[in-house]
């Protein structure tokens, strides 16, 4: 699981405090035990095979079950409050199951989750409002924290033929500051495509309703497209870079916050 999350045997060895040769040997033993190739390795990347993707799901569940067992017997009295900040769209799609499993494993720990725009979460994190914060970052930029998620961004609309007409591209966006808003406008400007803001809403539900009503296009991660919206493929629209989610941690984390950090990194990874 760590090799896949970090994309490297070397980085996995560093994270786990082992020699790279030890990690390679353990991986070879695992593949021999299941009599299946789980990883494709090249000088530049490590990728899951189809069988590896299936096996990783079992591995994650084994690790989650291990945490639950340890929490019930080794740390039965762990209590406290953990404050987590997260972008609303990411929280809506990817976090409910992750946080539910943590709450089941640590029932005496209270979670306080705040959803907001990334560029609002960052100053609040620096002020000490959160123990942990999930924030959007540019993949090519200096990392803000531990990278835990990455997926392509796509243009979405309420109709597959939305751009059959000419004129500036209408955009449904969140108010600034917003990473997706900046990504959309920057990509259109670089491609020389005129655009206009047709609808601005700070709530994800309101923005999605506007897109469904045909008021404009929005930018969303590929795996977060709700029912009723469509990926829009048009020669008029430029490709968008991937989005990446990083996990930030405050100094002096409590045991409960450390456990949530480990759980998020492993689950999302």
PDB file of C-alpha atoms in Angstrom:
ATOM      1  CA  UNK A   1       0.000   0.000   0.000  1.00  0.00           C
ATOM      2  CA  UNK A   2       2.836   2.413   0.790  1.00  0.00           C
ATOM      3  CA  UNK A   3       4.642   1.657  -2.478  1.00  0.00           C
ATOM      4  CA  UNK A   4       1.474   2.459  -4.423  1.00  0.00           C
ATOM      5  CA  UNK A   5       0.739   5.598  -2.424  1.00  0.00           C
ATOM      6  CA  UNK A   6       4.247   7.025  -2.890  1.00  0.00           C
ATOM      7  CA  UNK A   7       4.877   5.558  -6.345  1.00  0.00           C
ATOM      8  CA  UNK A   8       8.389   4.434  -5.464  1.00  0.00           C
ATOM      9  CA  UNK A   9      10.169   1.560  -3.716  1.00  0.00           C
ATOM     10  CA  UNK A  10      12.820   4.005  -2.487  1.00  0.00           C
ATOM     11  CA  UNK A  11      10.324   6.425  -0.935  1.00  0.00           C
ATOM     12  CA  UNK A  12       8.339   3.546   0.562  1.00  0.00           C
ATOM     13  CA  UNK A  13      11.509   2.220   2.196  1.00  0.00           C
ATOM     14  CA  UNK A  14      12.277   5.640   3.665  1.00  0.00           C
ATOM     15  CA  UNK A  15       8.711   6.054   4.967  1.00  0.00           C
ATOM     16  CA  UNK A  16       8.682   2.577   6.528  1.00  0.00           C
ATOM     17  CA  UNK A  17      12.214   2.771   7.940  1.00  0.00           C
ATOM     18  CA  UNK A  18      13.515  -0.196   5.932  1.00  0.00           C
ATOM     19  CA  UNK A  19      16.206  -0.848   3.339  1.00  0.00           C
ATOM     20  CA  UNK A  20      15.016  -0.756  -0.268  1.00  0.00           C
ATOM     21  CA  UNK A  21      16.275  -4.314  -0.741  1.00  0.00           C
ATOM     22  CA  UNK A  22      14.047  -5.430   2.138  1.00  0.00           C
ATOM     23  CA  UNK A  23      11.002  -3.798   0.577  1.00  0.00           C
ATOM     24  CA  UNK A  24      11.773  -5.407  -2.792  1.00  0.00           C
ATOM     25  CA  UNK A  25      12.151  -8.820  -1.139  1.00  0.00           C
ATOM     26  CA  UNK A  26       8.893  -8.462   0.769  1.00  0.00           C
ATOM     27  CA  UNK A  27       7.094  -7.439  -2.424  1.00  0.00           C
ATOM     28  CA  UNK A  28       8.543 -10.430  -4.259  1.00  0.00           C
ATOM     29  CA  UNK A  29       7.390 -12.743  -1.456  1.00  0.00           C
ATOM     30  CA  UNK A  30       3.897 -11.248  -1.565  1.00  0.00           C
ATOM     31  CA  UNK A  31       3.621 -11.775  -5.328  1.00  0.00           C
ATOM     32  CA  UNK A  32       4.914 -15.336  -4.898  1.00  0.00           C
ATOM     33  CA  UNK A  33       2.408 -16.016  -2.118  1.00  0.00           C
ATOM     34  CA  UNK A  34      -0.564 -14.992  -4.267  1.00  0.00           C
ATOM     35  CA  UNK A  35       1.069 -16.315  -7.473  1.00  0.00           C
ATOM     36  CA  UNK A  36       0.203 -13.059  -9.244  1.00  0.00           C
ATOM     37  CA  UNK A  37       2.112 -10.059 -10.546  1.00  0.00           C
ATOM     38  CA  UNK A  38       0.806  -7.045  -8.600  1.00  0.00           C
ATOM     39  CA  UNK A  39       3.107  -4.248  -9.805  1.00  0.00           C
ATOM     40  CA  UNK A  40       4.591  -3.193 -13.129  1.00  0.00           C
ATOM     41  CA  UNK A  41       7.990  -1.618 -12.492  1.00  0.00           C
ATOM     42  CA  UNK A  42       9.981   0.682 -14.744  1.00  0.00           C
ATOM     43  CA  UNK A  43      12.890   3.095 -14.117  1.00  0.00           C
ATOM     44  CA  UNK A  44      10.400   5.984 -13.988  1.00  0.00           C
ATOM     45  CA  UNK A  45       7.288   4.603 -12.325  1.00  0.00           C
ATOM     46  CA  UNK A  46       5.625   1.834 -10.379  1.00  0.00           C
ATOM     47  CA  UNK A  47       2.096   0.988 -11.495  1.00  0.00           C
ATOM     48  CA  UNK A  48      -0.541  -1.446 -10.305  1.00  0.00           C
ATOM     49  CA  UNK A  49      -1.535  -4.307 -12.577  1.00  0.00           C
ATOM     50  CA  UNK A  50      -5.234  -5.102 -12.885  1.00  0.00           C
ATOM     51  CA  UNK A  51      -4.762  -7.847 -10.298  1.00  0.00           C
ATOM     52  CA  UNK A  52      -2.810  -5.403  -8.136  1.00  0.00           C
ATOM     53  CA  UNK A  53      -5.737  -2.966  -8.087  1.00  0.00           C
ATOM     54  CA  UNK A  54      -7.984  -5.751  -6.808  1.00  0.00           C
ATOM     55  CA  UNK A  55      -5.455  -6.866  -4.221  1.00  0.00           C
ATOM     56  CA  UNK A  56      -4.881  -3.300  -2.970  1.00  0.00           C
ATOM     57  CA  UNK A  57      -8.545  -3.067  -1.974  1.00  0.00           C
ATOM     58  CA  UNK A  58      -8.134  -6.155   0.229  1.00  0.00           C
ATOM     59  CA  UNK A  59      -4.905  -4.746   1.650  1.00  0.00           C
ATOM     60  CA  UNK A  60      -6.578  -1.472   2.627  1.00  0.00           C
ATOM     61  CA  UNK A  61      -9.393  -3.346   4.324  1.00  0.00           C
ATOM     62  CA  UNK A  62      -6.879  -5.512   6.225  1.00  0.00           C
ATOM     63  CA  UNK A  63      -5.069  -2.391   7.433  1.00  0.00           C
ATOM     64  CA  UNK A  64      -8.342  -0.749   8.486  1.00  0.00           C
ATOM     65  CA  UNK A  65      -9.357  -3.882  10.394  1.00  0.00           C
ATOM     66  CA  UNK A  66      -5.943  -3.937  12.072  1.00  0.00           C
ATOM     67  CA  UNK A  67      -6.430  -0.340  13.216  1.00  0.00           C
ATOM     68  CA  UNK A  68      -9.858  -1.122  14.574  1.00  0.00           C
ATOM     69  CA  UNK A  69      -8.547  -4.113  16.541  1.00  0.00           C
ATOM     70  CA  UNK A  70      -5.604  -2.168  17.945  1.00  0.00           C
ATOM     71  CA  UNK A  71      -7.810   0.770  18.906  1.00  0.00           C
ATOM     72  CA  UNK A  72     -10.247  -1.457  20.769  1.00  0.00           C
ATOM     73  CA  UNK A  73      -7.617  -3.314  22.813  1.00  0.00           C
ATOM     74  CA  UNK A  74      -4.364  -1.330  22.860  1.00  0.00           C
ATOM     75  CA  UNK A  75      -5.932   2.159  22.994  1.00  0.00           C
ATOM     76  CA  UNK A  76      -9.424   1.592  24.434  1.00  0.00           C
ATOM     77  CA  UNK A  77      -9.561   4.907  26.304  1.00  0.00           C
ATOM     78  CA  UNK A  78      -8.243   7.230  23.598  1.00  0.00           C
ATOM     79  CA  UNK A  79     -10.384  10.355  23.623  1.00  0.00           C
ATOM     80  CA  UNK A  80     -10.192  13.935  22.433  1.00  0.00           C
ATOM     81  CA  UNK A  81     -11.283  16.272  19.671  1.00  0.00           C
ATOM     82  CA  UNK A  82      -9.703  16.332  16.214  1.00  0.00           C
ATOM     83  CA  UNK A  83     -10.347  19.367  14.002  1.00  0.00           C
ATOM     84  CA  UNK A  84     -10.217  18.708  10.249  1.00  0.00           C
ATOM     85  CA  UNK A  85     -10.547  21.243   7.439  1.00  0.00           C
ATOM     86  CA  UNK A  86     -11.401  20.073   3.930  1.00  0.00           C
ATOM     87  CA  UNK A  87     -12.706  21.363   0.583  1.00  0.00           C
ATOM     88  CA  UNK A  88     -16.464  20.787   0.317  1.00  0.00           C
ATOM     89  CA  UNK A  89     -16.391  18.934  -2.997  1.00  0.00           C
ATOM     90  CA  UNK A  90     -13.706  16.515  -1.811  1.00  0.00           C
ATOM     91  CA  UNK A  91     -15.473  15.949   1.513  1.00  0.00           C
ATOM     92  CA  UNK A  92     -18.764  15.203  -0.236  1.00  0.00           C
ATOM     93  CA  UNK A  93     -17.367  12.523  -2.538  1.00  0.00           C
ATOM     94  CA  UNK A  94     -14.390  10.881  -0.842  1.00  0.00           C
ATOM     95  CA  UNK A  95     -14.396  11.482   2.923  1.00  0.00           C
ATOM     96  CA  UNK A  96     -17.684  10.081   4.344  1.00  0.00           C
ATOM     97  CA  UNK A  97     -16.591   6.420   4.254  1.00  0.00           C
ATOM     98  CA  UNK A  98     -13.061   7.272   5.416  1.00  0.00           C
ATOM     99  CA  UNK A  99     -14.301   9.238   8.423  1.00  0.00           C
ATOM    100  CA  UNK A 100     -17.010   6.682   9.204  1.00  0.00           C
ATOM    101  CA  UNK A 101     -14.423   3.911   9.476  1.00  0.00           C
ATOM    102  CA  UNK A 102     -12.280   6.080  11.761  1.00  0.00           C
ATOM    103  CA  UNK A 103     -15.278   6.887  13.975  1.00  0.00           C
ATOM    104  CA  UNK A 104     -16.080   3.199  14.218  1.00  0.00           C
ATOM    105  CA  UNK A 105     -12.509   2.367  15.224  1.00  0.00           C
ATOM    106  CA  UNK A 106     -12.233   5.264  17.709  1.00  0.00           C
ATOM    107  CA  UNK A 107     -15.748   5.915  19.038  1.00  0.00           C
ATOM    108  CA  UNK A 108     -14.542   8.135  21.906  1.00  0.00           C
ATOM    109  CA  UNK A 109     -12.798  10.607  19.585  1.00  0.00           C
ATOM    110  CA  UNK A 110     -14.919  13.577  18.487  1.00  0.00           C
ATOM    111  CA  UNK A 111     -14.394  14.843  14.939  1.00  0.00           C
ATOM    112  CA  UNK A 112     -14.980  18.486  14.021  1.00  0.00           C
ATOM    113  CA  UNK A 113     -14.987  18.825  10.218  1.00  0.00           C
ATOM    114  CA  UNK A 114     -15.071  22.221   8.496  1.00  0.00           C
ATOM    115  CA  UNK A 115     -15.703  22.535   4.737  1.00  0.00           C
ATOM    116  CA  UNK A 116     -14.431  25.626   2.924  1.00  0.00           C
ATOM    117  CA  UNK A 117     -12.422  26.789  -0.078  1.00  0.00           C
ATOM    118  CA  UNK A 118      -8.762  25.772  -0.027  1.00  0.00           C
ATOM    119  CA  UNK A 119      -7.468  29.333   0.020  1.00  0.00           C
ATOM    120  CA  UNK A 120      -9.684  30.024   3.036  1.00  0.00           C
ATOM    121  CA  UNK A 121      -8.586  26.840   4.782  1.00  0.00           C
ATOM    122  CA  UNK A 122      -4.875  27.677   4.475  1.00  0.00           C
ATOM    123  CA  UNK A 123      -4.851  30.872   6.586  1.00  0.00           C
ATOM    124  CA  UNK A 124      -7.101  29.245   9.178  1.00  0.00           C
ATOM    125  CA  UNK A 125      -4.737  26.274   9.390  1.00  0.00           C
ATOM    126  CA  UNK A 126      -1.800  28.624   9.909  1.00  0.00           C
ATOM    127  CA  UNK A 127      -3.741  30.362  12.697  1.00  0.00           C
ATOM    128  CA  UNK A 128      -4.176  27.029  14.483  1.00  0.00           C
ATOM    129  CA  UNK A 129      -7.869  26.441  13.756  1.00  0.00           C
ATOM    130  CA  UNK A 130      -7.231  22.880  12.523  1.00  0.00           C
ATOM    131  CA  UNK A 131      -5.158  19.892  13.595  1.00  0.00           C
ATOM    132  CA  UNK A 132      -5.282  18.543  10.031  1.00  0.00           C
ATOM    133  CA  UNK A 133      -6.304  20.122   6.742  1.00  0.00           C
ATOM    134  CA  UNK A 134      -6.881  18.678   3.287  1.00  0.00           C
ATOM    135  CA  UNK A 135      -6.142  21.301   0.633  1.00  0.00           C
ATOM    136  CA  UNK A 136      -5.923  21.462  -3.148  1.00  0.00           C
ATOM    137  CA  UNK A 137      -2.468  22.080  -4.580  1.00  0.00           C
ATOM    138  CA  UNK A 138      -0.844  22.333  -7.993  1.00  0.00           C
ATOM    139  CA  UNK A 139       0.946  19.017  -8.738  1.00  0.00           C
ATOM    140  CA  UNK A 140       4.001  20.813 -10.122  1.00  0.00           C
ATOM    141  CA  UNK A 141       4.276  23.286  -7.246  1.00  0.00           C
ATOM    142  CA  UNK A 142       6.268  22.945  -4.035  1.00  0.00           C
ATOM    143  CA  UNK A 143       4.298  20.436  -1.922  1.00  0.00           C
ATOM    144  CA  UNK A 144       2.190  21.968   0.823  1.00  0.00           C
ATOM    145  CA  UNK A 145       2.005  18.665   2.678  1.00  0.00           C
ATOM    146  CA  UNK A 146       1.648  14.921   2.121  1.00  0.00           C
ATOM    147  CA  UNK A 147       0.079  14.203  -1.273  1.00  0.00           C
ATOM    148  CA  UNK A 148      -2.880  11.868  -0.666  1.00  0.00           C
ATOM    149  CA  UNK A 149      -5.004  12.150  -3.820  1.00  0.00           C
ATOM    150  CA  UNK A 150      -4.652  12.996  -7.487  1.00  0.00           C
ATOM    151  CA  UNK A 151      -7.103  12.799 -10.375  1.00  0.00           C
ATOM    152  CA  UNK A 152      -7.856  14.522 -13.699  1.00  0.00           C
ATOM    153  CA  UNK A 153     -10.005  17.642 -13.943  1.00  0.00           C
ATOM    154  CA  UNK A 154     -12.698  17.765 -16.630  1.00  0.00           C
ATOM    155  CA  UNK A 155     -15.237  20.208 -18.027  1.00  0.00           C
ATOM    156  CA  UNK A 156     -18.812  19.313 -17.086  1.00  0.00           C
ATOM    157  CA  UNK A 157     -22.213  20.540 -18.218  1.00  0.00           C
ATOM    158  CA  UNK A 158     -25.878  19.635 -18.044  1.00  0.00           C
ATOM    159  CA  UNK A 159     -25.903  18.767 -21.752  1.00  0.00           C
ATOM    160  CA  UNK A 160     -23.393  16.929 -23.943  1.00  0.00           C
ATOM    161  CA  UNK A 161     -23.834  19.466 -26.790  1.00  0.00           C
ATOM    162  CA  UNK A 162     -23.688  22.580 -24.618  1.00  0.00           C
ATOM    163  CA  UNK A 163     -21.047  24.359 -26.732  1.00  0.00           C
ATOM    164  CA  UNK A 164     -22.690  23.977 -30.122  1.00  0.00           C
ATOM    165  CA  UNK A 165     -23.171  27.760 -30.205  1.00  0.00           C
ATOM    166  CA  UNK A 166     -20.523  30.480 -30.577  1.00  0.00           C
ATOM    167  CA  UNK A 167     -19.601  33.131 -28.036  1.00  0.00           C
ATOM    168  CA  UNK A 168     -17.626  33.326 -24.792  1.00  0.00           C
ATOM    169  CA  UNK A 169     -17.586  30.153 -22.691  1.00  0.00           C
ATOM    170  CA  UNK A 170     -19.968  30.670 -19.717  1.00  0.00           C
ATOM    171  CA  UNK A 171     -18.478  29.466 -16.423  1.00  0.00           C
ATOM    172  CA  UNK A 172     -20.140  28.413 -13.189  1.00  0.00           C
ATOM    173  CA  UNK A 173     -17.550  29.001 -10.468  1.00  0.00           C
ATOM    174  CA  UNK A 174     -16.980  29.527  -6.773  1.00  0.00           C
ATOM    175  CA  UNK A 175     -16.042  33.029  -5.630  1.00  0.00           C
ATOM    176  CA  UNK A 176     -12.329  33.803  -5.491  1.00  0.00           C
ATOM    177  CA  UNK A 177     -10.125  32.450  -4.107  1.00  0.00           C
ATOM    178  CA  UNK A 178     -10.852  29.080  -5.786  1.00  0.00           C
ATOM    179  CA  UNK A 179      -8.318  26.699  -7.336  1.00  0.00           C
ATOM    180  CA  UNK A 180     -10.767  25.311  -9.931  1.00  0.00           C
ATOM    181  CA  UNK A 181     -11.909  28.790 -10.962  1.00  0.00           C
ATOM    182  CA  UNK A 182      -8.298  29.848 -11.534  1.00  0.00           C
ATOM    183  CA  UNK A 183      -7.529  26.602 -13.374  1.00  0.00           C
ATOM    184  CA  UNK A 184     -10.475  27.106 -15.755  1.00  0.00           C
ATOM    185  CA  UNK A 185      -9.841  30.762 -16.571  1.00  0.00           C
ATOM    186  CA  UNK A 186      -6.078  30.291 -16.951  1.00  0.00           C
ATOM    187  CA  UNK A 187      -6.515  27.360 -19.337  1.00  0.00           C
ATOM    188  CA  UNK A 188      -9.020  29.274 -21.485  1.00  0.00           C
ATOM    189  CA  UNK A 189      -6.842  32.389 -21.623  1.00  0.00           C
ATOM    190  CA  UNK A 190      -3.766  30.375 -22.639  1.00  0.00           C
ATOM    191  CA  UNK A 191      -5.808  28.771 -25.413  1.00  0.00           C
ATOM    192  CA  UNK A 192      -7.082  32.171 -26.567  1.00  0.00           C
ATOM    193  CA  UNK A 193     -10.704  31.244 -25.873  1.00  0.00           C
ATOM    194  CA  UNK A 194     -13.039  34.020 -24.648  1.00  0.00           C
ATOM    195  CA  UNK A 195     -14.957  33.334 -21.452  1.00  0.00           C
ATOM    196  CA  UNK A 196     -17.337  34.972 -19.003  1.00  0.00           C
ATOM    197  CA  UNK A 197     -18.535  34.246 -15.477  1.00  0.00           C
ATOM    198  CA  UNK A 198     -22.212  33.321 -15.761  1.00  0.00           C
ATOM    199  CA  UNK A 199     -22.869  32.125 -12.210  1.00  0.00           C
ATOM    200  CA  UNK A 200     -20.968  32.424  -8.929  1.00  0.00           C
ATOM    201  CA  UNK A 201     -21.872  30.386  -5.862  1.00  0.00           C
ATOM    202  CA  UNK A 202     -19.885  29.482  -2.762  1.00  0.00           C
ATOM    203  CA  UNK A 203     -21.880  26.293  -2.128  1.00  0.00           C
ATOM    204  CA  UNK A 204     -21.215  23.177  -4.218  1.00  0.00           C
ATOM    205  CA  UNK A 205     -24.920  22.272  -4.329  1.00  0.00           C
ATOM    206  CA  UNK A 206     -25.819  25.685  -5.744  1.00  0.00           C
ATOM    207  CA  UNK A 207     -23.096  25.540  -8.394  1.00  0.00           C
ATOM    208  CA  UNK A 208     -24.151  22.052  -9.511  1.00  0.00           C
ATOM    209  CA  UNK A 209     -27.779  23.168  -9.737  1.00  0.00           C
ATOM    210  CA  UNK A 210     -26.723  26.029 -12.028  1.00  0.00           C
ATOM    211  CA  UNK A 211     -24.792  23.636 -14.278  1.00  0.00           C
ATOM    212  CA  UNK A 212     -27.783  21.274 -14.454  1.00  0.00           C
ATOM    213  CA  UNK A 213     -29.973  24.226 -15.443  1.00  0.00           C
ATOM    214  CA  UNK A 214     -27.687  24.959 -18.392  1.00  0.00           C
ATOM    215  CA  UNK A 215     -26.314  28.259 -17.097  1.00  0.00           C
ATOM    216  CA  UNK A 216     -22.690  27.362 -17.781  1.00  0.00           C
ATOM    217  CA  UNK A 217     -19.803  24.917 -17.514  1.00  0.00           C
ATOM    218  CA  UNK A 218     -17.951  23.895 -14.379  1.00  0.00           C
ATOM    219  CA  UNK A 219     -14.623  22.224 -13.666  1.00  0.00           C
ATOM    220  CA  UNK A 220     -14.725  19.101 -11.481  1.00  0.00           C
ATOM    221  CA  UNK A 221     -12.480  16.123 -10.714  1.00  0.00           C
ATOM    222  CA  UNK A 222     -13.322  13.218 -13.017  1.00  0.00           C
ATOM    223  CA  UNK A 223     -14.468  10.917 -10.183  1.00  0.00           C
ATOM    224  CA  UNK A 224     -16.704  13.557  -8.589  1.00  0.00           C
ATOM    225  CA  UNK A 225     -19.246  14.101 -11.365  1.00  0.00           C
ATOM    226  CA  UNK A 226     -22.768  13.690  -9.923  1.00  0.00           C
ATOM    227  CA  UNK A 227     -25.718  12.130 -11.694  1.00  0.00           C
ATOM    228  CA  UNK A 228     -27.256  14.382 -14.304  1.00  0.00           C
ATOM    229  CA  UNK A 229     -24.009  16.050 -15.391  1.00  0.00           C
ATOM    230  CA  UNK A 230     -21.793  15.086 -18.312  1.00  0.00           C
ATOM    231  CA  UNK A 231     -18.125  15.311 -19.211  1.00  0.00           C
ATOM    232  CA  UNK A 232     -17.978  17.802 -22.057  1.00  0.00           C
ATOM    233  CA  UNK A 233     -15.544  16.965 -24.845  1.00  0.00           C
ATOM    234  CA  UNK A 234     -15.151  19.771 -27.336  1.00  0.00           C
ATOM    235  CA  UNK A 235     -12.351  21.024 -29.565  1.00  0.00           C
ATOM    236  CA  UNK A 236     -13.064  24.491 -28.185  1.00  0.00           C
ATOM    237  CA  UNK A 237     -12.053  23.462 -24.677  1.00  0.00           C
ATOM    238  CA  UNK A 238      -8.426  23.017 -23.581  1.00  0.00           C
ATOM    239  CA  UNK A 239      -7.250  20.055 -21.516  1.00  0.00           C
ATOM    240  CA  UNK A 240      -6.952  20.645 -17.784  1.00  0.00           C
ATOM    241  CA  UNK A 241      -4.134  19.564 -15.487  1.00  0.00           C
ATOM    242  CA  UNK A 242      -4.741  17.054 -12.709  1.00  0.00           C
ATOM    243  CA  UNK A 243      -5.903  18.155  -9.314  1.00  0.00           C
ATOM    244  CA  UNK A 244      -3.991  17.065  -6.228  1.00  0.00           C
ATOM    245  CA  UNK A 245      -5.008  16.976  -2.573  1.00  0.00           C
ATOM    246  CA  UNK A 246      -2.393  17.406   0.161  1.00  0.00           C
ATOM    247  CA  UNK A 247      -2.744  16.731   3.885  1.00  0.00           C
ATOM    248  CA  UNK A 248      -1.318  19.348   6.263  1.00  0.00           C
ATOM    249  CA  UNK A 249      -0.642  18.611   9.918  1.00  0.00           C
ATOM    250  CA  UNK A 250      -0.165  21.020  12.797  1.00  0.00           C
ATOM    251  CA  UNK A 251       2.752  20.725  15.198  1.00  0.00           C
ATOM    252  CA  UNK A 252       2.326  18.748  18.401  1.00  0.00           C
ATOM    253  CA  UNK A 253      -0.558  16.575  17.231  1.00  0.00           C
ATOM    254  CA  UNK A 254      -2.455  14.595  19.834  1.00  0.00           C
ATOM    255  CA  UNK A 255      -2.493  10.803  19.604  1.00  0.00           C
ATOM    256  CA  UNK A 256      -6.033  10.949  18.245  1.00  0.00           C
ATOM    257  CA  UNK A 257      -5.038  13.419  15.523  1.00  0.00           C
ATOM    258  CA  UNK A 258      -2.022  11.284  14.584  1.00  0.00           C
ATOM    259  CA  UNK A 259      -4.276   8.254  14.234  1.00  0.00           C
ATOM    260  CA  UNK A 260      -6.642  10.198  11.955  1.00  0.00           C
ATOM    261  CA  UNK A 261      -3.703  11.414   9.864  1.00  0.00           C
ATOM    262  CA  UNK A 262      -2.424   7.841   9.403  1.00  0.00           C
ATOM    263  CA  UNK A 263      -5.927   6.633   8.580  1.00  0.00           C
ATOM    264  CA  UNK A 264      -6.508   9.346   5.948  1.00  0.00           C
ATOM    265  CA  UNK A 265      -3.118   8.835   4.284  1.00  0.00           C
ATOM    266  CA  UNK A 266      -3.605   5.096   4.020  1.00  0.00           C
ATOM    267  CA  UNK A 267      -7.278   5.196   3.005  1.00  0.00           C
ATOM    268  CA  UNK A 268      -6.949   7.883   0.338  1.00  0.00           C
ATOM    269  CA  UNK A 269      -3.602   6.634  -0.855  1.00  0.00           C
TER     270      UNK A 269
END
